[in-house]
PDB file of C-alpha atoms and ligand atoms in Angstrom:
ATOM      1  CA  UNK A   5      18.577   9.996  -5.505  1.00  0.00           C
ATOM      2  CA  UNK A   6      19.416   7.284  -2.990  1.00  0.00           C
ATOM      3  CA  UNK A   7      17.506   7.985   0.239  1.00  0.00           C
ATOM      4  CA  UNK A   8      16.475   6.133   3.400  1.00  0.00           C
ATOM      5  CA  UNK A   9      13.191   4.299   3.846  1.00  0.00           C
ATOM      6  CA  UNK A  10      11.998   6.989   6.258  1.00  0.00           C
ATOM      7  CA  UNK A  11      12.552   9.687   3.615  1.00  0.00           C
ATOM      8  CA  UNK A  12      10.053   7.859   1.393  1.00  0.00           C
ATOM      9  CA  UNK A  13       7.603   6.316   3.845  1.00  0.00           C
ATOM     10  CA  UNK A  14       6.936   9.155   6.314  1.00  0.00           C
ATOM     11  CA  UNK A  15       5.499  11.385   3.535  1.00  0.00           C
ATOM     12  CA  UNK A  16       3.547   8.377   2.179  1.00  0.00           C
ATOM     13  CA  UNK A  17       1.913   7.704   5.552  1.00  0.00           C
ATOM     14  CA  UNK A  18       1.103  11.412   5.979  1.00  0.00           C
ATOM     15  CA  UNK A  19      -0.245  11.676   2.429  1.00  0.00           C
ATOM     16  CA  UNK A  20      -2.217   8.409   2.648  1.00  0.00           C
ATOM     17  CA  UNK A  21      -0.656   6.793  -0.397  1.00  0.00           C
ATOM     18  CA  UNK A  22       1.374   3.621  -0.787  1.00  0.00           C
ATOM     19  CA  UNK A  23       4.869   3.149  -2.184  1.00  0.00           C
ATOM     20  CA  UNK A  24       5.788  -0.069  -3.944  1.00  0.00           C
ATOM     21  CA  UNK A  25       8.740  -1.981  -2.534  1.00  0.00           C
ATOM     22  CA  UNK A  26       9.680  -4.292  -5.375  1.00  0.00           C
ATOM     23  CA  UNK A  27      12.066  -7.252  -5.090  1.00  0.00           C
ATOM     24  CA  UNK A  28      14.993  -7.326  -7.497  1.00  0.00           C
ATOM     25  CA  UNK A  29      17.255 -10.179  -8.542  1.00  0.00           C
ATOM     26  CA  UNK A  30      18.964  -8.784 -11.661  1.00  0.00           C
ATOM     27  CA  UNK A  31      19.697  -5.705 -13.771  1.00  0.00           C
ATOM     28  CA  UNK A  32      16.526  -5.898 -15.884  1.00  0.00           C
ATOM     29  CA  UNK A  33      14.231  -6.018 -12.844  1.00  0.00           C
ATOM     30  CA  UNK A  34      16.110  -3.113 -11.249  1.00  0.00           C
ATOM     31  CA  UNK A  35      15.853  -1.023 -14.425  1.00  0.00           C
ATOM     32  CA  UNK A  36      12.148  -1.758 -14.833  1.00  0.00           C
ATOM     33  CA  UNK A  37      11.508  -0.589 -11.251  1.00  0.00           C
ATOM     34  CA  UNK A  38      13.627   2.563 -11.209  1.00  0.00           C
ATOM     35  CA  UNK A  39      12.984   3.725 -14.775  1.00  0.00           C
ATOM     36  CA  UNK A  40       9.211   3.320 -14.337  1.00  0.00           C
ATOM     37  CA  UNK A  41       9.404   5.304 -11.085  1.00  0.00           C
ATOM     38  CA  UNK A  42      11.211   8.098 -12.947  1.00  0.00           C
ATOM     39  CA  UNK A  43       8.716   8.023 -15.811  1.00  0.00           C
ATOM     40  CA  UNK A  44       5.800   8.361 -13.379  1.00  0.00           C
ATOM     41  CA  UNK A  45       7.557  10.722 -10.927  1.00  0.00           C
ATOM     42  CA  UNK A  46       6.999   8.189  -8.153  1.00  0.00           C
ATOM     43  CA  UNK A  47       9.154   7.420  -5.105  1.00  0.00           C
ATOM     44  CA  UNK A  48      10.054   3.725  -4.950  1.00  0.00           C
ATOM     45  CA  UNK A  49      11.811   1.122  -2.824  1.00  0.00           C
ATOM     46  CA  UNK A  50      13.943  -1.644  -4.308  1.00  0.00           C
ATOM     47  CA  UNK A  51      14.416  -4.620  -2.031  1.00  0.00           C
ATOM     48  CA  UNK A  52      16.791  -7.563  -2.014  1.00  0.00           C
ATOM     49  CA  UNK A  53      16.090 -10.696   0.021  1.00  0.00           C
ATOM     50  CA  UNK A  54      18.881 -12.733   1.605  1.00  0.00           C
ATOM     51  CA  UNK A  55      18.394 -15.077  -1.370  1.00  0.00           C
ATOM     52  CA  UNK A  56      18.947 -12.148  -3.754  1.00  0.00           C
ATOM     53  CA  UNK A  57      22.119 -11.204  -1.861  1.00  0.00           C
ATOM     54  CA  UNK A  58      23.310 -14.803  -2.150  1.00  0.00           C
ATOM     55  CA  UNK A  59      22.566 -14.723  -5.900  1.00  0.00           C
ATOM     56  CA  UNK A  60      23.756 -11.242  -6.875  1.00  0.00           C
ATOM     57  CA  UNK A  61      25.737 -10.039  -3.861  1.00  0.00           C
ATOM     58  CA  UNK A  62      27.552  -6.728  -3.967  1.00  0.00           C
ATOM     59  CA  UNK A  63      27.417  -6.779  -7.814  1.00  0.00           C
ATOM     60  CA  UNK A  64      23.634  -6.521  -7.741  1.00  0.00           C
ATOM     61  CA  UNK A  65      23.561  -4.104  -4.795  1.00  0.00           C
ATOM     62  CA  UNK A  66      25.935  -1.828  -6.724  1.00  0.00           C
ATOM     63  CA  UNK A  67      23.624  -1.859  -9.765  1.00  0.00           C
ATOM     64  CA  UNK A  68      20.742  -0.741  -7.544  1.00  0.00           C
ATOM     65  CA  UNK A  69      22.849   1.872  -5.737  1.00  0.00           C
ATOM     66  CA  UNK A  70      24.155   3.280  -9.020  1.00  0.00           C
ATOM     67  CA  UNK A  71      20.724   3.513 -10.652  1.00  0.00           C
ATOM     68  CA  UNK A  72      19.240   4.943  -7.464  1.00  0.00           C
ATOM     69  CA  UNK A  73      21.982   7.554  -7.093  1.00  0.00           C
ATOM     70  CA  UNK A  74      21.471   8.726 -10.683  1.00  0.00           C
ATOM     71  CA  UNK A  75      17.651   8.575 -10.501  1.00  0.00           C
ATOM     72  CA  UNK A  76      15.643  11.782 -10.536  1.00  0.00           C
ATOM     73  CA  UNK A  77      13.206  10.394  -7.932  1.00  0.00           C
ATOM     74  CA  UNK A  78      13.803   9.108  -4.359  1.00  0.00           C
ATOM     75  CA  UNK A  79      14.857   5.446  -4.262  1.00  0.00           C
ATOM     76  CA  UNK A  80      15.741   3.356  -1.181  1.00  0.00           C
ATOM     77  CA  UNK A  81      17.622   0.046  -1.178  1.00  0.00           C
ATOM     78  CA  UNK A  82      15.982  -2.214   1.405  1.00  0.00           C
ATOM     79  CA  UNK A  83      16.852  -5.602   2.922  1.00  0.00           C
ATOM     80  CA  UNK A  84      13.750  -7.819   2.691  1.00  0.00           C
ATOM     81  CA  UNK A  85      13.185 -10.298   5.558  1.00  0.00           C
ATOM     82  CA  UNK A  86      16.550  -9.968   7.272  1.00  0.00           C
ATOM     83  CA  UNK A  87      16.716 -13.019   9.513  1.00  0.00           C
ATOM     84  CA  UNK A  88      19.264 -11.780  12.083  1.00  0.00           C
ATOM     85  CA  UNK A  89      21.199  -8.836  13.491  1.00  0.00           C
ATOM     86  CA  UNK A  90      24.256 -10.015  11.512  1.00  0.00           C
ATOM     87  CA  UNK A  91      22.267 -10.082   8.261  1.00  0.00           C
ATOM     88  CA  UNK A  92      20.973  -6.541   8.825  1.00  0.00           C
ATOM     89  CA  UNK A  93      24.456  -5.236   9.652  1.00  0.00           C
ATOM     90  CA  UNK A  94      25.889  -6.960   6.571  1.00  0.00           C
ATOM     91  CA  UNK A  95      23.301  -5.219   4.369  1.00  0.00           C
ATOM     92  CA  UNK A  96      24.148  -1.834   5.912  1.00  0.00           C
ATOM     93  CA  UNK A  97      27.818  -2.473   5.188  1.00  0.00           C
ATOM     94  CA  UNK A  98      26.843  -3.260   1.569  1.00  0.00           C
ATOM     95  CA  UNK A  99      25.207   0.165   1.234  1.00  0.00           C
ATOM     96  CA  UNK A 100      21.528  -0.568   1.950  1.00  0.00           C
ATOM     97  CA  UNK A 101      19.584   2.455   3.246  1.00  0.00           C
ATOM     98  CA  UNK A 102      16.765   0.481   4.895  1.00  0.00           C
ATOM     99  CA  UNK A 103      16.691  -2.945   6.566  1.00  0.00           C
ATOM    100  CA  UNK A 104      14.009  -5.336   7.735  1.00  0.00           C
ATOM    101  CA  UNK A 105      14.623  -7.468  10.781  1.00  0.00           C
ATOM    102  CA  UNK A 106      12.083 -10.276  10.651  1.00  0.00           C
ATOM    103  CA  UNK A 107      12.036 -11.815  14.103  1.00  0.00           C
ATOM    104  CA  UNK A 108       8.290 -12.397  13.947  1.00  0.00           C
ATOM    105  CA  UNK A 109       8.764 -16.138  14.472  1.00  0.00           C
ATOM    106  CA  UNK A 110      10.122 -15.429  17.993  1.00  0.00           C
ATOM    107  CA  UNK A 111       7.794 -14.793  20.928  1.00  0.00           C
ATOM    108  CA  UNK A 112       6.958 -11.143  21.677  1.00  0.00           C
ATOM    109  CA  UNK A 113       9.915 -10.582  24.040  1.00  0.00           C
ATOM    110  CA  UNK A 114      12.353 -12.276  21.661  1.00  0.00           C
ATOM    111  CA  UNK A 115      11.067 -10.244  18.713  1.00  0.00           C
ATOM    112  CA  UNK A 116      11.423  -7.017  20.742  1.00  0.00           C
ATOM    113  CA  UNK A 117      14.980  -7.881  21.851  1.00  0.00           C
ATOM    114  CA  UNK A 118      16.271  -8.760  18.359  1.00  0.00           C
ATOM    115  CA  UNK A 119      14.521  -5.769  16.747  1.00  0.00           C
ATOM    116  CA  UNK A 120      15.915  -3.343  19.377  1.00  0.00           C
ATOM    117  CA  UNK A 121      19.464  -4.466  18.684  1.00  0.00           C
ATOM    118  CA  UNK A 122      19.039  -3.786  14.972  1.00  0.00           C
ATOM    119  CA  UNK A 123      17.305  -0.428  15.552  1.00  0.00           C
ATOM    120  CA  UNK A 124      20.118   0.792  17.820  1.00  0.00           C
ATOM    121  CA  UNK A 125      22.854  -0.155  15.343  1.00  0.00           C
ATOM    122  CA  UNK A 126      20.988   1.032  12.229  1.00  0.00           C
ATOM    123  CA  UNK A 127      19.952   4.362  13.737  1.00  0.00           C
ATOM    124  CA  UNK A 128      23.551   5.049  14.756  1.00  0.00           C
ATOM    125  CA  UNK A 129      24.339   4.902  11.026  1.00  0.00           C
ATOM    126  CA  UNK A 130      21.274   6.845   9.848  1.00  0.00           C
ATOM    127  CA  UNK A 131      19.548   3.779   8.359  1.00  0.00           C
ATOM    128  CA  UNK A 132      15.845   3.133   8.915  1.00  0.00           C
ATOM    129  CA  UNK A 133      14.329  -0.151  10.061  1.00  0.00           C
ATOM    130  CA  UNK A 134      11.271  -2.304   9.359  1.00  0.00           C
ATOM    131  CA  UNK A 135      10.166  -4.961  11.833  1.00  0.00           C
ATOM    132  CA  UNK A 136       7.211  -7.361  11.803  1.00  0.00           C
ATOM    133  CA  UNK A 137       4.648  -8.449  14.320  1.00  0.00           C
ATOM    134  CA  UNK A 138       2.109 -11.180  13.642  1.00  0.00           C
ATOM    135  CA  UNK A 139       2.580 -13.933  11.093  1.00  0.00           C
ATOM    136  CA  UNK A 140       1.632 -14.170   7.472  1.00  0.00           C
ATOM    137  CA  UNK A 141       0.069 -17.331   6.167  1.00  0.00           C
ATOM    138  CA  UNK A 142       2.115 -19.304   3.675  1.00  0.00           C
ATOM    139  CA  UNK A 143       5.880 -19.153   3.384  1.00  0.00           C
ATOM    140  CA  UNK A 144       8.004 -16.335   4.764  1.00  0.00           C
ATOM    141  CA  UNK A 145      11.493 -16.646   3.418  1.00  0.00           C
ATOM    142  CA  UNK A 146      12.807 -19.940   4.751  1.00  0.00           C
ATOM    143  CA  UNK A 147      10.287 -20.100   7.578  1.00  0.00           C
ATOM    144  CA  UNK A 148       7.252 -22.231   6.898  1.00  0.00           C
ATOM    145  CA  UNK A 149       4.302 -20.922   8.866  1.00  0.00           C
ATOM    146  CA  UNK A 150       1.577 -23.477   9.145  1.00  0.00           C
ATOM    147  CA  UNK A 151      -1.763 -21.991   8.058  1.00  0.00           C
ATOM    148  CA  UNK A 152      -3.386 -22.884  11.329  1.00  0.00           C
ATOM    149  CA  UNK A 153      -0.604 -21.204  13.330  1.00  0.00           C
ATOM    150  CA  UNK A 154      -0.761 -18.058  11.232  1.00  0.00           C
ATOM    151  CA  UNK A 155      -2.173 -15.182  13.231  1.00  0.00           C
ATOM    152  CA  UNK A 156      -3.006 -11.596  12.493  1.00  0.00           C
ATOM    153  CA  UNK A 157      -1.443  -8.612  14.277  1.00  0.00           C
ATOM    154  CA  UNK A 158      -2.991  -7.610  17.594  1.00  0.00           C
ATOM    155  CA  UNK A 159      -3.409  -3.780  17.647  1.00  0.00           C
ATOM    156  CA  UNK A 160      -2.472  -3.377  21.340  1.00  0.00           C
ATOM    157  CA  UNK A 161       0.644  -5.509  20.839  1.00  0.00           C
ATOM    158  CA  UNK A 162       1.602  -3.389  17.823  1.00  0.00           C
ATOM    159  CA  UNK A 163       1.532  -0.249  19.995  1.00  0.00           C
ATOM    160  CA  UNK A 164       3.669  -1.893  22.702  1.00  0.00           C
ATOM    161  CA  UNK A 165       6.066  -3.267  20.109  1.00  0.00           C
ATOM    162  CA  UNK A 166       6.664   0.140  18.518  1.00  0.00           C
ATOM    163  CA  UNK A 167       7.218   1.756  21.936  1.00  0.00           C
ATOM    164  CA  UNK A 168       9.662  -0.930  23.049  1.00  0.00           C
ATOM    165  CA  UNK A 169      11.695  -1.220  19.830  1.00  0.00           C
ATOM    166  CA  UNK A 170      11.694   2.220  18.180  1.00  0.00           C
ATOM    167  CA  UNK A 171      11.194   0.571  14.771  1.00  0.00           C
ATOM    168  CA  UNK A 172      10.601   3.112  11.988  1.00  0.00           C
ATOM    169  CA  UNK A 173       7.898   1.159  10.153  1.00  0.00           C
ATOM    170  CA  UNK A 174       5.972  -1.966  10.988  1.00  0.00           C
ATOM    171  CA  UNK A 175       4.883  -4.928   8.896  1.00  0.00           C
ATOM    172  CA  UNK A 176       1.512  -6.206  10.073  1.00  0.00           C
ATOM    173  CA  UNK A 177      -0.299  -9.448   9.345  1.00  0.00           C
ATOM    174  CA  UNK A 178      -3.662  -8.518   7.828  1.00  0.00           C
ATOM    175  CA  UNK A 179      -4.531 -11.614   5.830  1.00  0.00           C
ATOM    176  CA  UNK A 180      -2.051 -11.443   2.961  1.00  0.00           C
ATOM    177  CA  UNK A 181       0.475 -14.177   2.240  1.00  0.00           C
ATOM    178  CA  UNK A 182       3.481 -14.579  -0.043  1.00  0.00           C
ATOM    179  CA  UNK A 183       3.396 -16.162  -3.492  1.00  0.00           C
ATOM    180  CA  UNK A 184       0.937 -16.621  -6.358  1.00  0.00           C
ATOM    181  CA  UNK A 185      -1.716 -18.501  -4.371  1.00  0.00           C
ATOM    182  CA  UNK A 186      -3.240 -16.189  -1.823  1.00  0.00           C
ATOM    183  CA  UNK A 187      -6.493 -18.075  -1.465  1.00  0.00           C
ATOM    184  CA  UNK A 188      -9.469 -19.042  -3.538  1.00  0.00           C
ATOM    185  CA  UNK A 189     -11.163 -16.183  -5.366  1.00  0.00           C
ATOM    186  CA  UNK A 190     -10.752 -12.866  -3.594  1.00  0.00           C
ATOM    187  CA  UNK A 191      -8.215 -13.168  -0.750  1.00  0.00           C
ATOM    188  CA  UNK A 192      -9.334 -11.888   2.631  1.00  0.00           C
ATOM    189  CA  UNK A 193      -7.942  -8.578   3.901  1.00  0.00           C
ATOM    190  CA  UNK A 194      -8.823  -7.406   7.404  1.00  0.00           C
ATOM    191  CA  UNK A 195      -9.497  -3.730   6.665  1.00  0.00           C
ATOM    192  CA  UNK A 196     -10.975  -3.076  10.109  1.00  0.00           C
ATOM    193  CA  UNK A 197      -7.743  -4.302  11.692  1.00  0.00           C
ATOM    194  CA  UNK A 198      -5.612  -2.029   9.473  1.00  0.00           C
ATOM    195  CA  UNK A 199      -7.782   0.962  10.351  1.00  0.00           C
ATOM    196  CA  UNK A 200      -7.570   0.188  14.067  1.00  0.00           C
ATOM    197  CA  UNK A 201      -3.779  -0.306  14.076  1.00  0.00           C
ATOM    198  CA  UNK A 202      -3.277   2.839  11.997  1.00  0.00           C
ATOM    199  CA  UNK A 203      -5.472   4.811  14.399  1.00  0.00           C
ATOM    200  CA  UNK A 204      -3.438   3.662  17.419  1.00  0.00           C
ATOM    201  CA  UNK A 205       0.038   4.158  15.865  1.00  0.00           C
ATOM    202  CA  UNK A 206       1.701   6.941  13.898  1.00  0.00           C
ATOM    203  CA  UNK A 207       4.425   5.176  11.923  1.00  0.00           C
ATOM    204  CA  UNK A 208       4.160   3.861   8.347  1.00  0.00           C
ATOM    205  CA  UNK A 209       2.659   0.359   8.118  1.00  0.00           C
ATOM    206  CA  UNK A 210       3.869  -2.341   5.730  1.00  0.00           C
ATOM    207  CA  UNK A 211       1.909  -4.970   3.816  1.00  0.00           C
ATOM    208  CA  UNK A 212       3.847  -8.031   2.650  1.00  0.00           C
ATOM    209  CA  UNK A 213       2.376 -10.409   0.095  1.00  0.00           C
ATOM    210  CA  UNK A 214       0.766  -7.588  -1.912  1.00  0.00           C
ATOM    211  CA  UNK A 215       1.067  -8.923  -5.442  1.00  0.00           C
ATOM    212  CA  UNK A 216      -2.137  -8.642  -7.457  1.00  0.00           C
ATOM    213  CA  UNK A 217      -1.386 -11.708  -9.601  1.00  0.00           C
ATOM    214  CA  UNK A 218      -3.208  -9.992 -12.524  1.00  0.00           C
ATOM    215  CA  UNK A 219      -5.400 -12.497 -14.344  1.00  0.00           C
ATOM    216  CA  UNK A 220      -4.299 -11.078 -17.720  1.00  0.00           C
ATOM    217  CA  UNK A 221      -0.681 -11.968 -16.871  1.00  0.00           C
ATOM    218  CA  UNK A 222      -1.724 -15.414 -15.599  1.00  0.00           C
ATOM    219  CA  UNK A 223      -3.606 -16.048 -18.874  1.00  0.00           C
ATOM    220  CA  UNK A 224      -0.596 -14.956 -20.939  1.00  0.00           C
ATOM    221  CA  UNK A 225       1.656 -17.183 -18.822  1.00  0.00           C
ATOM    222  CA  UNK A 226      -0.603 -20.150 -19.649  1.00  0.00           C
ATOM    223  CA  UNK A 227      -0.950 -19.190 -23.330  1.00  0.00           C
ATOM    224  CA  UNK A 228       2.846 -19.113 -23.650  1.00  0.00           C
ATOM    225  CA  UNK A 229       3.142 -22.643 -22.280  1.00  0.00           C
ATOM    226  CA  UNK A 230       3.461 -21.980 -18.536  1.00  0.00           C
ATOM    227  CA  UNK A 231       1.644 -24.098 -15.983  1.00  0.00           C
ATOM    228  CA  UNK A 232       0.037 -22.485 -12.966  1.00  0.00           C
ATOM    229  CA  UNK A 233      -2.890 -23.541 -10.782  1.00  0.00           C
ATOM    230  CA  UNK A 234      -5.616 -21.321  -9.297  1.00  0.00           C
ATOM    231  CA  UNK A 235      -3.376 -18.280  -8.864  1.00  0.00           C
ATOM    232  CA  UNK A 236      -4.963 -15.334  -7.048  1.00  0.00           C
ATOM    233  CA  UNK A 237      -3.623 -12.094  -5.557  1.00  0.00           C
ATOM    234  CA  UNK A 238      -4.767  -8.980  -3.730  1.00  0.00           C
ATOM    235  CA  UNK A 239      -7.469  -7.009  -5.555  1.00  0.00           C
ATOM    236  CA  UNK A 240      -6.560  -3.460  -6.589  1.00  0.00           C
ATOM    237  CA  UNK A 241      -9.519  -2.033  -4.618  1.00  0.00           C
ATOM    238  CA  UNK A 242      -8.378  -3.813  -1.456  1.00  0.00           C
ATOM    239  CA  UNK A 243      -4.871  -2.407  -1.786  1.00  0.00           C
ATOM    240  CA  UNK A 244      -6.172   1.069  -2.489  1.00  0.00           C
ATOM    241  CA  UNK A 245      -8.344   0.976   0.645  1.00  0.00           C
ATOM    242  CA  UNK A 246      -5.407  -0.302   2.718  1.00  0.00           C
ATOM    243  CA  UNK A 247      -3.161   2.578   1.624  1.00  0.00           C
ATOM    244  CA  UNK A 248      -5.897   5.028   2.546  1.00  0.00           C
ATOM    245  CA  UNK A 249      -5.818   3.678   6.114  1.00  0.00           C
ATOM    246  CA  UNK A 250      -2.021   3.833   6.628  1.00  0.00           C
ATOM    247  CA  UNK A 251      -0.310   1.057   4.679  1.00  0.00           C
ATOM    248  CA  UNK A 252       2.638   3.003   3.239  1.00  0.00           C
ATOM    249  CA  UNK A 253       5.036   0.268   2.067  1.00  0.00           C
ATOM    250  CA  UNK A 254       3.617  -2.356  -0.270  1.00  0.00           C
ATOM    251  CA  UNK A 255       5.794  -5.405  -0.997  1.00  0.00           C
ATOM    252  CA  UNK A 256       5.628  -6.932  -4.474  1.00  0.00           C
ATOM    253  CA  UNK A 257       7.758  -9.768  -5.827  1.00  0.00           C
ATOM    254  CA  UNK A 258       5.496 -12.430  -7.368  1.00  0.00           C
ATOM    255  CA  UNK A 259       3.980 -10.044  -9.959  1.00  0.00           C
ATOM    256  CA  UNK A 260       7.444  -9.229 -11.344  1.00  0.00           C
ATOM    257  CA  UNK A 261       8.439 -12.896 -11.403  1.00  0.00           C
ATOM    258  CA  UNK A 262       5.304 -13.696 -13.404  1.00  0.00           C
ATOM    259  CA  UNK A 263       5.682 -10.682 -15.724  1.00  0.00           C
ATOM    260  CA  UNK A 264       9.311 -11.409 -16.497  1.00  0.00           C
ATOM    261  CA  UNK A 265       8.583 -15.073 -17.231  1.00  0.00           C
ATOM    262  CA  UNK A 266       5.686 -14.054 -19.484  1.00  0.00           C
ATOM    263  CA  UNK A 267       8.030 -11.788 -21.469  1.00  0.00           C
ATOM    264  CA  UNK A 268      10.654 -14.517 -21.842  1.00  0.00           C
ATOM    265  CA  UNK A 269       8.126 -17.228 -22.739  1.00  0.00           C
ATOM    266  CA  UNK A 270       6.336 -15.056 -25.307  1.00  0.00           C
ATOM    267  CA  UNK A 271       9.559 -14.214 -27.152  1.00  0.00           C
ATOM    268  CA  UNK A 272      10.760 -17.807 -27.157  1.00  0.00           C
ATOM    269  CA  UNK A 273       7.361 -19.109 -28.282  1.00  0.00           C
ATOM    270  CA  UNK A 274       6.906 -16.546 -31.075  1.00  0.00           C
ATOM    271  CA  UNK A 275      10.519 -16.690 -32.316  1.00  0.00           C
ATOM    272  CA  UNK A 276      12.024 -20.151 -31.658  1.00  0.00           C
ATOM    273  CA  UNK A 277      15.192 -19.165 -33.487  1.00  0.00           C
ATOM    274  CA  UNK A 278      15.909 -16.233 -31.148  1.00  0.00           C
ATOM    275  CA  UNK A 279      18.920 -16.498 -28.858  1.00  0.00           C
ATOM    276  CA  UNK A 280      19.940 -12.905 -28.276  1.00  0.00           C
ATOM    277  CA  UNK A 281      19.523 -12.333 -24.509  1.00  0.00           C
ATOM    278  CA  UNK A 282      18.844  -8.643 -25.127  1.00  0.00           C
ATOM    279  CA  UNK A 283      15.720  -9.522 -27.147  1.00  0.00           C
ATOM    280  CA  UNK A 284      14.568 -12.047 -24.552  1.00  0.00           C
ATOM    281  CA  UNK A 285      15.351 -10.181 -21.325  1.00  0.00           C
ATOM    282  CA  UNK A 286      14.531  -6.814 -22.887  1.00  0.00           C
ATOM    283  CA  UNK A 287      10.964  -8.027 -23.466  1.00  0.00           C
ATOM    284  CA  UNK A 288      10.836  -9.288 -19.865  1.00  0.00           C
ATOM    285  CA  UNK A 289      11.854  -5.798 -18.719  1.00  0.00           C
ATOM    286  CA  UNK A 290       9.050  -4.221 -20.800  1.00  0.00           C
ATOM    287  CA  UNK A 291       6.343  -6.517 -19.392  1.00  0.00           C
ATOM    288  CA  UNK A 292       7.579  -5.873 -15.828  1.00  0.00           C
ATOM    289  CA  UNK A 293       7.488  -2.113 -16.469  1.00  0.00           C
ATOM    290  CA  UNK A 294       3.813  -2.375 -17.507  1.00  0.00           C
ATOM    291  CA  UNK A 295       2.931  -4.249 -14.319  1.00  0.00           C
ATOM    292  CA  UNK A 296       4.871  -1.750 -12.156  1.00  0.00           C
ATOM    293  CA  UNK A 297       3.151   1.175 -13.868  1.00  0.00           C
ATOM    294  CA  UNK A 298      -0.260  -0.296 -13.084  1.00  0.00           C
ATOM    295  CA  UNK A 299       0.717  -0.935  -9.456  1.00  0.00           C
ATOM    296  CA  UNK A 300       2.007   2.609  -8.914  1.00  0.00           C
ATOM    297  CA  UNK A 301      -1.308   3.899 -10.236  1.00  0.00           C
ATOM    298  CA  UNK A 302      -3.233   1.713  -7.793  1.00  0.00           C
ATOM    299  CA  UNK A 303      -1.057   2.796  -4.848  1.00  0.00           C
ATOM    300  CA  UNK A 304      -1.385   6.511  -5.604  1.00  0.00           C
ATOM    301  CA  UNK A 305       2.375   7.206  -5.659  1.00  0.00           C
ATOM    302  CA  UNK A 306       2.345   8.614  -9.215  1.00  0.00           C
ATOM    303  CA  UNK A 307       3.408  12.284  -9.232  1.00  0.00           C
ATOM    304  CA  UNK A 308       4.502  12.265  -5.564  1.00  0.00           C
ATOM    305  CA  UNK A 309       8.219  12.683  -6.362  1.00  0.00           C
TER     306      UNK A 309
HETATM  307  O1  LIG B   4       9.063 -12.548   0.681  1.00  0.00           O
HETATM  308  C1  LIG B   4       9.834 -13.175  -0.032  1.00  0.00           C
HETATM  309  C2  LIG B   4      10.259 -12.594  -1.319  1.00  0.00           C
HETATM  310  O2  LIG B   4       9.324 -12.918  -2.320  1.00  0.00           O
HETATM  311  C3  LIG B   4      11.685 -12.980  -1.668  1.00  0.00           C
HETATM  312  O3  LIG B   4      11.769 -14.321  -2.039  1.00  0.00           O
HETATM  313  O4  LIG B   4      13.698 -15.326  -0.761  1.00  0.00           O
HETATM  314  O5  LIG B   4      12.950 -16.290  -2.958  1.00  0.00           O
HETATM  315  O6  LIG B   4      14.143 -14.084  -2.864  1.00  0.00           O
HETATM  316  P1  LIG B   4      13.224 -15.044  -2.161  1.00  0.00           P
HETATM  317  P1  LIG B   5       4.316 -11.303  -3.044  1.00  0.00           P
HETATM  318  O1  LIG B   5       4.680 -12.745  -2.995  1.00  0.00           O
HETATM  319  O2  LIG B   5       2.840 -11.098  -2.909  1.00  0.00           O
HETATM  320  O3  LIG B   5       4.871 -10.603  -4.226  1.00  0.00           O
HETATM  321  O4  LIG B   5       4.971 -10.604  -1.733  1.00  0.00           O
HETATM  322  C1  LIG B   5       6.337 -10.253  -1.712  1.00  0.00           C
HETATM  323  C2  LIG B   5       6.810  -9.874  -0.346  1.00  0.00           C
HETATM  324  O5  LIG B   5       6.069  -9.716   0.603  1.00  0.00           O
HETATM  325  C3  LIG B   5       8.279  -9.687  -0.188  1.00  0.00           C
HETATM  326  O6  LIG B   5       8.628  -9.369   1.125  1.00  0.00           O
HETATM  327 ZN1  LIG B   6       7.525 -10.467   2.573  1.00  0.00          ZN
END
């Protein structure tokens, strides 16, 4: 069933488990996400970035909405990193049931003002809202945040921000970053900060940049001819601890990009004569489903729907 973000995330926060919010860009990714959620009886969020909307538009949104509506578990369609009020409103018009307004590059007052506008409009239509405070290292959408400017979320500011905006859930900067290179070895996660923010706030918290970049997938990527440097993601134990403290929405894109490319590369390498897209993309869908299944197990959402 197609539901709002609040329908999924409020129970997750109360039950101290995390729900994966996976980025989609095509039918195979969408099927891997929603069919795995049904198999495992897990709630799930499917998110489209502005880039995904540019690529797949209403065609792709309709695929998600149709699969979600027919699904036997709760599914929300979420706008990832909406960059403006207009972008959030456009997504709501397209049928999204959850939107992110990412005004975290503004100063505090500017972030509050832009977020409030979106909250007022979205709530009038029964749609829930994610906002962000603090900055992730690395690249956020089209905004390049210099590592030395990157700063983690201040707990007192998070409390003020929630009071002043009425946002339904809040993305916090806790040391994660987007992409396949989250640092050397084990990336740093500020668990004490998560615990403190969760203790001072009641709403679901969101972790961006939560791909695990599984080493098995990285090895297979290399073995099938892919080139990738010292890729590293968030350790399963770190993510599990974070969900126990109050991280309810866990954003994952990179892992599915890697998994789908591994599937495609392996088929093409093993069978150079193959040119049936169903064989090639079907294998990509299977590898993504395996990665999603593992992630749902780590997050504790299995059996919650
Ligand atoms: O956080 C960013 C997501 O990974 C989406 O990336 O803008 O390339 O679709 P994208
Ligand atoms: P990853 O790059 O770790 O998959 O993070 C995705 C994300 O945060 C999308 O908003
Ligand atoms: Zn993100």
